[in-house]
CSV table of C-alpha atoms in Angstrom, one decimal:
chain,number,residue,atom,x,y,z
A,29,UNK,CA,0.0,0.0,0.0
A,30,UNK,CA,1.1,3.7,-1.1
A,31,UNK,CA,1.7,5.6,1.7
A,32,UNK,CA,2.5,9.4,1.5
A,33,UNK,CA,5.6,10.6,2.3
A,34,UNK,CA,5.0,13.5,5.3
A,35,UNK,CA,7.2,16.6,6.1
A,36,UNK,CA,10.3,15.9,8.4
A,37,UNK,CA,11.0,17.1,11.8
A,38,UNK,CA,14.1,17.1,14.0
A,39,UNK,CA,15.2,17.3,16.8
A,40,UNK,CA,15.3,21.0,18.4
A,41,UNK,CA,18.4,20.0,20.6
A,42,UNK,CA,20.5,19.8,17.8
A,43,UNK,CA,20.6,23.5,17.6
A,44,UNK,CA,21.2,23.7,21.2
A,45,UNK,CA,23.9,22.0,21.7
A,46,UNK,CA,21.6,19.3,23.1
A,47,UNK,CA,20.6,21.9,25.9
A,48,UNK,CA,22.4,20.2,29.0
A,49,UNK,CA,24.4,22.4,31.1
A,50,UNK,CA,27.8,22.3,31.0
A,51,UNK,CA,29.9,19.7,33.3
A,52,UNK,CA,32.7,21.4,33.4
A,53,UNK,CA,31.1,24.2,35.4
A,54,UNK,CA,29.0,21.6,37.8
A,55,UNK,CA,31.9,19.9,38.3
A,56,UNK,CA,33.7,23.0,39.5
A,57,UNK,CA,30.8,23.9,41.1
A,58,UNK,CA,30.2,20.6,42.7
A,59,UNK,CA,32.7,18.0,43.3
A,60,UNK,CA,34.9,17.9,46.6
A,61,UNK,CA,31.0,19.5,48.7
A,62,UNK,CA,29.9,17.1,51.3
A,63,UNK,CA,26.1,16.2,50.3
A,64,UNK,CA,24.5,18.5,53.2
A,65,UNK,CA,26.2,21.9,51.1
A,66,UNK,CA,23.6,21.5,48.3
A,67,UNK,CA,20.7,23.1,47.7
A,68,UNK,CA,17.6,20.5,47.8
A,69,UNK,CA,16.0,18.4,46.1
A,70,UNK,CA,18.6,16.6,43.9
A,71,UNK,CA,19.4,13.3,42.7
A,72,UNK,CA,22.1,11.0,44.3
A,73,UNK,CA,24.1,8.4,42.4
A,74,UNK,CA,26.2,6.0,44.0
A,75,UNK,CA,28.6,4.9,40.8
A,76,UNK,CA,30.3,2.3,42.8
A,77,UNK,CA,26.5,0.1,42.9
A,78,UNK,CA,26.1,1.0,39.3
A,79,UNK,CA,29.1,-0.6,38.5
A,80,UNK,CA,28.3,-3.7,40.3
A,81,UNK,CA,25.0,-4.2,39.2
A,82,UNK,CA,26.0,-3.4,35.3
A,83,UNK,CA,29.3,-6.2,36.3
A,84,UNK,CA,25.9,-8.7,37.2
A,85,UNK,CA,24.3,-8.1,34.2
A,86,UNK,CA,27.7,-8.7,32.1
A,87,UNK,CA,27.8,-12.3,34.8
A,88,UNK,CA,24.3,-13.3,34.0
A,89,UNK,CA,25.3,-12.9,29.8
A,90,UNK,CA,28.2,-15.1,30.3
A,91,UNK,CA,26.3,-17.6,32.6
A,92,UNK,CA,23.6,-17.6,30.0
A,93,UNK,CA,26.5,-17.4,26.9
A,94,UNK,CA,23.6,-14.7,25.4
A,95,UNK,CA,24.3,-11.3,24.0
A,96,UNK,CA,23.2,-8.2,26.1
A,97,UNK,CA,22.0,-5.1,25.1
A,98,UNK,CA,21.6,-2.3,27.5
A,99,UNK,CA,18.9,0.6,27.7
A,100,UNK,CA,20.3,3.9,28.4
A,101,UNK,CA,16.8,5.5,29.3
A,102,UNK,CA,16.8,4.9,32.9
A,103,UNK,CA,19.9,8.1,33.1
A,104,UNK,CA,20.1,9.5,29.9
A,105,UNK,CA,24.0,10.0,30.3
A,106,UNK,CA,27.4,9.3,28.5
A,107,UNK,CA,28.8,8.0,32.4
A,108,UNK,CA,26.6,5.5,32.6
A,109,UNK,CA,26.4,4.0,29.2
A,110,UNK,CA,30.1,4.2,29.4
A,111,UNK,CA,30.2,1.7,32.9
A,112,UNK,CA,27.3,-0.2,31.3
A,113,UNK,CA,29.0,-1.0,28.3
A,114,UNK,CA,32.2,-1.8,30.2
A,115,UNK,CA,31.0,-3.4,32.7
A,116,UNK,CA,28.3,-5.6,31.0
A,117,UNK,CA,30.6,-6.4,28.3
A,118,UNK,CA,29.0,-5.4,25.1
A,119,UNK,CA,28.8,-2.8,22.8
A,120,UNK,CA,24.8,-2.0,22.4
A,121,UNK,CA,22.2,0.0,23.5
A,122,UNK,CA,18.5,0.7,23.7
A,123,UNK,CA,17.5,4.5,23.5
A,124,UNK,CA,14.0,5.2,24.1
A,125,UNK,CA,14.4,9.0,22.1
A,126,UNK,CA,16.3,10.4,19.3
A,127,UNK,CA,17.9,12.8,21.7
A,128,UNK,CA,19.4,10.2,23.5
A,129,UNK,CA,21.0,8.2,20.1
A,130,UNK,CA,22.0,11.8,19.1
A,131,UNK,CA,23.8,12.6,22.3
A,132,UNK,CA,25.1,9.1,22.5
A,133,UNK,CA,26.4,8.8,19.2
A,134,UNK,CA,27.6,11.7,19.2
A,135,UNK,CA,30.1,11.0,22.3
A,136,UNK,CA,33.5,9.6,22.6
A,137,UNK,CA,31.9,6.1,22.9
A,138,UNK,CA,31.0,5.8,18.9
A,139,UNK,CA,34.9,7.4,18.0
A,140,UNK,CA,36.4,5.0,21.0
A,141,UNK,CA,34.2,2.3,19.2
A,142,UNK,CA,32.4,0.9,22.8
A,143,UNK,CA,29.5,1.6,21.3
A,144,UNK,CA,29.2,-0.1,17.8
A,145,UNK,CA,24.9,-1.1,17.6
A,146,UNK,CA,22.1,1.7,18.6
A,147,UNK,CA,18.4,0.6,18.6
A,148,UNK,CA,15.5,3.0,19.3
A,149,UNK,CA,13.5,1.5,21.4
A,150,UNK,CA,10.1,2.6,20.7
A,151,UNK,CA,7.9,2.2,16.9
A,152,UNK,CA,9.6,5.7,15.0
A,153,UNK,CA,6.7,7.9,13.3
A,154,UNK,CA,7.3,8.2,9.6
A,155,UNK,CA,8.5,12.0,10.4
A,156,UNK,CA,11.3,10.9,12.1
A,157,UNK,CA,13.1,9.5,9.4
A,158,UNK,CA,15.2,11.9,8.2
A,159,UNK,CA,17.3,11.8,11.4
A,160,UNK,CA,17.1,8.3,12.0
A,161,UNK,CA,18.8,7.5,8.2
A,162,UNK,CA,21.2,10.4,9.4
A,163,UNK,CA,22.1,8.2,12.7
A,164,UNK,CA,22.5,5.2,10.5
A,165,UNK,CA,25.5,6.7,8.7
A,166,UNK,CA,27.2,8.2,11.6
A,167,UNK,CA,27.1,4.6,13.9
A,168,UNK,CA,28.3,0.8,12.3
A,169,UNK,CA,24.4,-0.2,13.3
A,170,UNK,CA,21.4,1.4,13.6
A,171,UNK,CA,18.0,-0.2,14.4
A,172,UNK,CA,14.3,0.8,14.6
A,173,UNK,CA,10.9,-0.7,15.3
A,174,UNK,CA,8.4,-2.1,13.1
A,175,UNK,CA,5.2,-3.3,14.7
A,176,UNK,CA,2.8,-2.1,11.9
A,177,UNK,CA,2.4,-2.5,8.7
A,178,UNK,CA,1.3,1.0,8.1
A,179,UNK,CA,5.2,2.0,9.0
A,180,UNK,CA,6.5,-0.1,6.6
A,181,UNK,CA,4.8,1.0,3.8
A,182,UNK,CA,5.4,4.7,5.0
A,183,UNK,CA,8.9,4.2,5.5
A,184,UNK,CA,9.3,2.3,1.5
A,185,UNK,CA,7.7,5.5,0.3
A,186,UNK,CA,9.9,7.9,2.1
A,187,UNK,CA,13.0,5.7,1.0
A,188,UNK,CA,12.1,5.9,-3.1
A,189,UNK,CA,11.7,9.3,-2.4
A,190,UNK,CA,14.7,9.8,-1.1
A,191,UNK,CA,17.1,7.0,-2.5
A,192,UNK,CA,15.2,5.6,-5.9
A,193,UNK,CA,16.6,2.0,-6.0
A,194,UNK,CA,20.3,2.4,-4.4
A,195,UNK,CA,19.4,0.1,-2.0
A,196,UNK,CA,23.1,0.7,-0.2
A,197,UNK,CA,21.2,2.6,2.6
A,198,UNK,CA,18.7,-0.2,3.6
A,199,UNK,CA,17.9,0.3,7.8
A,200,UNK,CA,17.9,-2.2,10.1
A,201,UNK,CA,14.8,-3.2,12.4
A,202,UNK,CA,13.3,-5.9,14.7
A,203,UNK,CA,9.8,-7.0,14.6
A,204,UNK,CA,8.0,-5.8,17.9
A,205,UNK,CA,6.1,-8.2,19.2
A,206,UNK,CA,3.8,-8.4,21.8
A,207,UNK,CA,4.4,-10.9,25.1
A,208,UNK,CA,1.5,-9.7,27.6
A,209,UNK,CA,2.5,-6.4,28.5
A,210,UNK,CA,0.2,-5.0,26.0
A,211,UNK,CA,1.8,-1.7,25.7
A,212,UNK,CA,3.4,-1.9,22.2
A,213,UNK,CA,4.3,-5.0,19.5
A,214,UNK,CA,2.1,-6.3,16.7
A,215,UNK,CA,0.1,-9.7,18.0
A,216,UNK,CA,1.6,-13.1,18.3
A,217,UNK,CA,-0.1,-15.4,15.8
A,218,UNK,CA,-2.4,-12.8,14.0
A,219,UNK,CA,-3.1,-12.8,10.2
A,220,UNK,CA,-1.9,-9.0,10.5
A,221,UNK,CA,1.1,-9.6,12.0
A,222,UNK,CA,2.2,-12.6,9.8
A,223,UNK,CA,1.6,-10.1,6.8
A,224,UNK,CA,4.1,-8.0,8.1
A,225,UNK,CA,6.6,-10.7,8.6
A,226,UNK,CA,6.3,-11.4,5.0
A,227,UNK,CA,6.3,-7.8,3.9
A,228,UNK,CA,9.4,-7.2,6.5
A,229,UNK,CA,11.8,-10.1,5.0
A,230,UNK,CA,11.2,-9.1,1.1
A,231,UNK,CA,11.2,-5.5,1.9
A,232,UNK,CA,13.9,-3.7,-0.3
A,233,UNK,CA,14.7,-1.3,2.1
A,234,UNK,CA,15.3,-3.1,5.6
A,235,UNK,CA,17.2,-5.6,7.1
A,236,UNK,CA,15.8,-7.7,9.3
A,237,UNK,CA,17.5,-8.3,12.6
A,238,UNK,CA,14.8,-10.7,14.2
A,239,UNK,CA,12.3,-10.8,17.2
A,240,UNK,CA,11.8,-7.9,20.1
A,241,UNK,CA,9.9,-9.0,22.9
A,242,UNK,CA,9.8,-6.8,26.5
A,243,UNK,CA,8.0,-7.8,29.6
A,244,UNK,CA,6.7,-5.3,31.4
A,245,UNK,CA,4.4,-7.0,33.0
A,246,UNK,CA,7.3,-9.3,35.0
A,247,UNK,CA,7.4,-6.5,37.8
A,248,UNK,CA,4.6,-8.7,39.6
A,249,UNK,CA,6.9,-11.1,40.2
A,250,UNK,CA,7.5,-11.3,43.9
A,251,UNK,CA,10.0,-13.9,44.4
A,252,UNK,CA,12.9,-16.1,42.0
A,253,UNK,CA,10.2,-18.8,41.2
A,254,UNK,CA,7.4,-16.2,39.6
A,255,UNK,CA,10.5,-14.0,38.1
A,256,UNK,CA,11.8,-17.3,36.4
A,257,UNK,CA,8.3,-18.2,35.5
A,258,UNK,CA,8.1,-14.6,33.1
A,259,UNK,CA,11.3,-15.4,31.9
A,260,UNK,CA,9.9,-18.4,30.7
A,261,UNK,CA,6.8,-17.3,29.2
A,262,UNK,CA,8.2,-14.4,27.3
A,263,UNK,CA,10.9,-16.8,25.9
A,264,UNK,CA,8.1,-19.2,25.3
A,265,UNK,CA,6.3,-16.3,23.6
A,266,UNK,CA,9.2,-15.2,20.8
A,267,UNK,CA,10.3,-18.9,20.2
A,268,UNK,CA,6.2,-20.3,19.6
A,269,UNK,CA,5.8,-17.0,17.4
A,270,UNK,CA,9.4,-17.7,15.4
A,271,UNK,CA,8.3,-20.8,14.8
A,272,UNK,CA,5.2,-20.1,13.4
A,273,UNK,CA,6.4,-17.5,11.4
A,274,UNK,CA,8.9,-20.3,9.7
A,275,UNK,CA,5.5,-22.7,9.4
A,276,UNK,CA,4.3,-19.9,7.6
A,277,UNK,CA,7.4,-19.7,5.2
A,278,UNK,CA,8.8,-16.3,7.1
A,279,UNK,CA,12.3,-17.3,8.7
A,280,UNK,CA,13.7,-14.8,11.4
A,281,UNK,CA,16.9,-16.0,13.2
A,282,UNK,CA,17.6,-13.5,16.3
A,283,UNK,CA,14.7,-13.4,19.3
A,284,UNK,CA,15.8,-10.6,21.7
A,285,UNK,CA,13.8,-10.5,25.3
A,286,UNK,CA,14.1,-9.0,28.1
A,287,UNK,CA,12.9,-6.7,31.1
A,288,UNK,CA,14.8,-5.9,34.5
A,289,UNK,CA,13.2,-8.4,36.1
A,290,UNK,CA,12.7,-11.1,33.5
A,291,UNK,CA,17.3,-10.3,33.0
A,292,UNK,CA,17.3,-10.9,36.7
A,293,UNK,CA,16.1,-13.8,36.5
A,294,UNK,CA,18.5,-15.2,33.8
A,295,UNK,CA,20.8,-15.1,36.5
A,296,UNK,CA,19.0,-18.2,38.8
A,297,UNK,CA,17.5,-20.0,35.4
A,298,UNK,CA,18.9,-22.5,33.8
A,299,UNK,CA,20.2,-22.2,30.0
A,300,UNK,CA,17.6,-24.2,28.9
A,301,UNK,CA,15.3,-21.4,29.8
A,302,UNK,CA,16.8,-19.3,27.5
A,303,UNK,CA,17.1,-22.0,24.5
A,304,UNK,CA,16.5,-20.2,21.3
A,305,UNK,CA,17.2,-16.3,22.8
A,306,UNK,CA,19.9,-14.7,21.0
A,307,UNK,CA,19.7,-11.5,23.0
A,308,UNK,CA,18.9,-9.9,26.2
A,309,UNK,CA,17.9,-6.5,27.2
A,310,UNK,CA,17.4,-4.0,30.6
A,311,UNK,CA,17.3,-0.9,31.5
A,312,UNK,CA,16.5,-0.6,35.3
A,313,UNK,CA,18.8,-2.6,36.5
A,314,UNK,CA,21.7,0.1,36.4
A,315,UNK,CA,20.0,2.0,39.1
A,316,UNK,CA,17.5,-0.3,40.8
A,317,UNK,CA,14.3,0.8,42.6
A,318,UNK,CA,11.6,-0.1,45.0
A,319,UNK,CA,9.6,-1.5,42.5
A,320,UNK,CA,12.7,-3.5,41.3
A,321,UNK,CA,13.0,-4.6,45.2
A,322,UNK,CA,9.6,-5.6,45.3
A,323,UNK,CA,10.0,-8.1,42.4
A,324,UNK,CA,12.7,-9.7,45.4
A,325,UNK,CA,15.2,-9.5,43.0
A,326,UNK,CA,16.9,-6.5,44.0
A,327,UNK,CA,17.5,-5.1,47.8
A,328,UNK,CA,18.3,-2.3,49.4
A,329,UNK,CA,22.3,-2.3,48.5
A,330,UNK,CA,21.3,-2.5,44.6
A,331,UNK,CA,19.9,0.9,45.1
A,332,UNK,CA,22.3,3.0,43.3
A,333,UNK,CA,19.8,6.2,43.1
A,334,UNK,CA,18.4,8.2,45.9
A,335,UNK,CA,17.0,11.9,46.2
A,336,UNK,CA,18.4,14.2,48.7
A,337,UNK,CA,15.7,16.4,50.6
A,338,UNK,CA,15.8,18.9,53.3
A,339,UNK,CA,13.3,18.7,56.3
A,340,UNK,CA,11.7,22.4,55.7
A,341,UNK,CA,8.9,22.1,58.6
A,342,UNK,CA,8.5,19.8,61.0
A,343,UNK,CA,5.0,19.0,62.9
A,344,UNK,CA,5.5,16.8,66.4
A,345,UNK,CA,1.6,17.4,67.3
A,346,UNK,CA,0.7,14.8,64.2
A,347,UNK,CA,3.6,13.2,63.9
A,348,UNK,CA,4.3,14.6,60.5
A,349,UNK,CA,7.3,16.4,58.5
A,350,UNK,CA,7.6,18.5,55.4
A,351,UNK,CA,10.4,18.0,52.7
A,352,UNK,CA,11.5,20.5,50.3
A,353,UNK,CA,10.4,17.9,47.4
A,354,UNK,CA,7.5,16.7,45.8
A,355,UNK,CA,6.1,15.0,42.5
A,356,UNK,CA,8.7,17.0,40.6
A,357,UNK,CA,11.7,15.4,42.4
A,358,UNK,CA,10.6,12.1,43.0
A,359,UNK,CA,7.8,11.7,40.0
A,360,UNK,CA,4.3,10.2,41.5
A,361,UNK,CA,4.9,6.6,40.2
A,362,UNK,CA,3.7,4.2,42.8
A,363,UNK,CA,5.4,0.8,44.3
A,364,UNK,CA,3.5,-2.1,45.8
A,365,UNK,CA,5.4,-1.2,49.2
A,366,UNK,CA,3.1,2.0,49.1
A,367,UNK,CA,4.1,5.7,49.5
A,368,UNK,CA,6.0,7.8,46.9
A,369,UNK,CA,9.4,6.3,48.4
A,370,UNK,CA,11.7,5.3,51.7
A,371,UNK,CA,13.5,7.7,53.6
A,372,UNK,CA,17.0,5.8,54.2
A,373,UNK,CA,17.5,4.8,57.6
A,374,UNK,CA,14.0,5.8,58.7
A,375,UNK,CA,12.3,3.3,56.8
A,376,UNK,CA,9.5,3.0,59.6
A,377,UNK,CA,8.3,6.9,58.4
A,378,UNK,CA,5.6,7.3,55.6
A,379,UNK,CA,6.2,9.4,52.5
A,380,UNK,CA,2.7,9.1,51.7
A,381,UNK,CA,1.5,12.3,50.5
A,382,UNK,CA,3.2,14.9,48.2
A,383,UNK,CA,2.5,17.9,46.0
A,384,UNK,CA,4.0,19.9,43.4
A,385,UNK,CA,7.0,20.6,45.2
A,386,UNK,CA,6.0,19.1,49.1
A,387,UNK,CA,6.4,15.4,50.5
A,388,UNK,CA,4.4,15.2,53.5
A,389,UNK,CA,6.5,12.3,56.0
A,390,UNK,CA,3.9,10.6,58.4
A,391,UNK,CA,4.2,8.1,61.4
A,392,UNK,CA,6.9,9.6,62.7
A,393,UNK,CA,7.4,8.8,66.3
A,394,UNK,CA,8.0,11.8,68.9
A,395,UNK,CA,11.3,11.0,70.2
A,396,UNK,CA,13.0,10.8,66.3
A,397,UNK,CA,11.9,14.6,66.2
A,398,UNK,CA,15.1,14.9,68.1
A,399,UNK,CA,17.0,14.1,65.2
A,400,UNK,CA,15.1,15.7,62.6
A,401,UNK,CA,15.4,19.5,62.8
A,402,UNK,CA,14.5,22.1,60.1
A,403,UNK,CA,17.3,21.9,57.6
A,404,UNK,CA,18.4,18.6,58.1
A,405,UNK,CA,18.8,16.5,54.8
A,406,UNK,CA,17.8,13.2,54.7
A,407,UNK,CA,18.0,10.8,51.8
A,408,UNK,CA,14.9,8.7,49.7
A,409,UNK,CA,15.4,5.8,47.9
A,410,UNK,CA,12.7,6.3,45.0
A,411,UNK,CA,9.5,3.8,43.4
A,412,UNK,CA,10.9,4.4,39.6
A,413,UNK,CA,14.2,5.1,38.9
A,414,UNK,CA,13.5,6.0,35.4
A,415,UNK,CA,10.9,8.9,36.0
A,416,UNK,CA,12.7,10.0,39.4
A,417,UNK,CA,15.8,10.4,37.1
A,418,UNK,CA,14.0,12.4,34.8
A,419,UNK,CA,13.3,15.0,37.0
A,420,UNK,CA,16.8,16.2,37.7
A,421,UNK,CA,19.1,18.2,34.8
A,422,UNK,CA,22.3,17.0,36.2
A,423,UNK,CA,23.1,14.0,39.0
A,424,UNK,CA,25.9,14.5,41.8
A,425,UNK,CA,27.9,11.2,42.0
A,426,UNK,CA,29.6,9.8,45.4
A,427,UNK,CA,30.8,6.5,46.1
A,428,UNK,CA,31.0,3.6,48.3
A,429,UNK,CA,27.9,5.4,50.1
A,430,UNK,CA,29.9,8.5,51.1
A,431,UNK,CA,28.9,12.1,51.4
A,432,UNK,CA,31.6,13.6,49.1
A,433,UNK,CA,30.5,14.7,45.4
A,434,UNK,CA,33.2,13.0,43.2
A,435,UNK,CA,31.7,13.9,40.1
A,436,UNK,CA,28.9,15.1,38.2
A,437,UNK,CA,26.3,13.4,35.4
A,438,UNK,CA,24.4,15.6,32.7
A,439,UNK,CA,21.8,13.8,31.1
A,440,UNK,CA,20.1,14.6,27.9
A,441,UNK,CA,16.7,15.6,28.3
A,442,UNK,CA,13.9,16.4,25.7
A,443,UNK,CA,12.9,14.5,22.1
């Protein structure tokens, strides 16, 4: 089917220089301050725990003898994709915006060749293709999503338009597929879906390079046996479907699966679990949660991300304090511990109410007023590490759970 090819945009950040603020300046600004010199609310790294759990993930590839692929979305930062790639032992990422493969590829880690294969993580609108063809040429692999066949046939009109038959610029792409999260990923075992195979692997203008499969949904698990059980049904999931797919004379090799929790669990499967998966992928696991802690395969010393708060009022009568941060520090994603997140070594209080800019602690017993006067800054381990992170335009690094800034992280932020 003809599809019409649409007007281009681009990214704005370009122009800007990507619009982070400069690192050079925070650093000066920053590093060498004990973490109660800062003004509050802002977000707390500890690079020593993102290095271990990023040296797991590159454990559980080896015990598993499968290819990982890490998502950068979680921090949004050169740092980070520089200690996963390192650490984890590959050379790929997941980006969930153009920004982020701009900013990425852009970096020393495409020139220093760590980073060698950059998939967008999400199905790309046809007016996005002017940058992502762009982002093909300046990175050895570039990949996108196709769930729908409505994208193909866009994208084969864009590419006549633009290249006529040299098919020397062809792009690569998985076939989303859907595993029970229901978020995105064309149906498993649907007329529709099998059509797109078959357009997909005789399409002039894109490489195949197999099966995508993420599942969300795994962050009920609340112990190894449930976690493995995911694991098992989304591998179940891609295999059944590539094999059905070959029934149906449409052969795709690669099957890559994969959510925080479902990767987790690699690490207590067996192989045969993973018989057939040619590729892993997560994203949370870099920075760990609450929710991740609640799936029981994370705990407390995984937690490499915290948000530093001041006390700004303090109410003995009811038992209640007031922080100087709200939904815009620690985003109002939820947990199934309840409350908008922990306060770190006061566990037993309640962050269970916040506004724009107030987080409103509850059940807090008289006698620890005596160590919780106005301007003290406590520490809260977040529910989402991704949309916590999101919040902040830069992150101040310590280590080894200290108090001293050692260096500072500017994500990219924006589309």
């Amino acid at each position: 089917m003809s599809f019409p090819v649409i007007d281009q945009t681009q990214t704005p950040l370009l122009s800007l220089g990507f619009s982070v603020p400069s690192k050079e300046a925070l650093v000066k600004q920053y590093v060498g301050k004990k973490l109660h010199q800062v003004r509050t609310p802002r977000l707390i790294v500890d690079r020593s725990i993102v290095t271990k759990n990023c040296r797991r993930l590159g454990e559980i590839s080896k015990q598993q003898g499968v290819k990982v692929r890490v998502h950068v979305k979680t921090h949004k930062t050169v740092e980070a994709t520089e200690i996963e790639l390192d650490a984890a032992g590959t050379d790929a990422i997941v980006v969930s915006t153009l920004a982020e493969a701009w900013y990425l590829i852009e970096s020393h880690l495409t020139a220093s060749k760590k980073l060698n294969d950059v998939l967008l993580g999400l199905p790309v609108s046809p007016d996005k293709f002017d940058d992502v063809f762009e982002l093909a040429q300046r990175v050895p692999k570039f990949s996108i999503f196709i769930d729908h066949i409505q994208t193909l046939d866009a994208l084969e009109s864009y590419y006549e338009a633009k290249f006529g038959n040299d098919d020397s610029h062809r792009i690569h792409a998985f076939m989303k597929v859907e595993c029970g999260n229901a978020r995105a990923g064309a149906a498993i075992n649907n007329e529709d879906s099998l059509e797109l195979a078959r357009r997909l692997v005789s399409s002039k203008v894109v490489v195949v390079e197999g099966l995508y499969t993420h599942a969300g949904h795994s962050y009920a698990c609340r112990d190894n046996e449930s976690a493995v059980a995911f694991l098992q049904a989304e591998r179940d999931a891609a295999i059944n479907y590539r094999e059905f797919l070959a029934k149906n004379g449409v052969h795709i090799k690669n099957c890559s699966i994969g959510a925080t929790p479902t990767v987790m669990a690699a690490g207590v499967a067996t192989k045969q679990v993973l018989e057939g998966i040619t590729e892993l992928h997560a994203g949370a696991f870099a920075f760990m949660d609450r929710q991740q802690m609640a799936t029981s395969l994370a705990d407390t010393s995984d937690v490499a991300i915290s948000v530093l708060a001041r006390v700004a009022s303090r109410y003995p009568e009811r038992g209640s304090i007031l922080l100087d941060a709200g939904g815009l520090a620690f985003s109002k994603d939820g947990s199934p511990q309840g409350g908008f997140g922990e306060i770190i070594g006061r566990e037993h209080w309640k962050l269970d109410k916040i506004a724009q800019e107030h987080g409103v602690v509850t059940e807090v017993p008289l006698e620890d007023f005596e160590d919780a006067p106005v301007g003290k800054v406590f520490l809260v381990r977040p529910n989402h590490c991704c949309l916590t992170a999101a919040c902040f335009e830069f992150y101040l690094i310590i280590e080894n759970g200290g108090d001293e800034i050692v260096d500072v992280w500017v994500p990219v932020r924006g589309w």
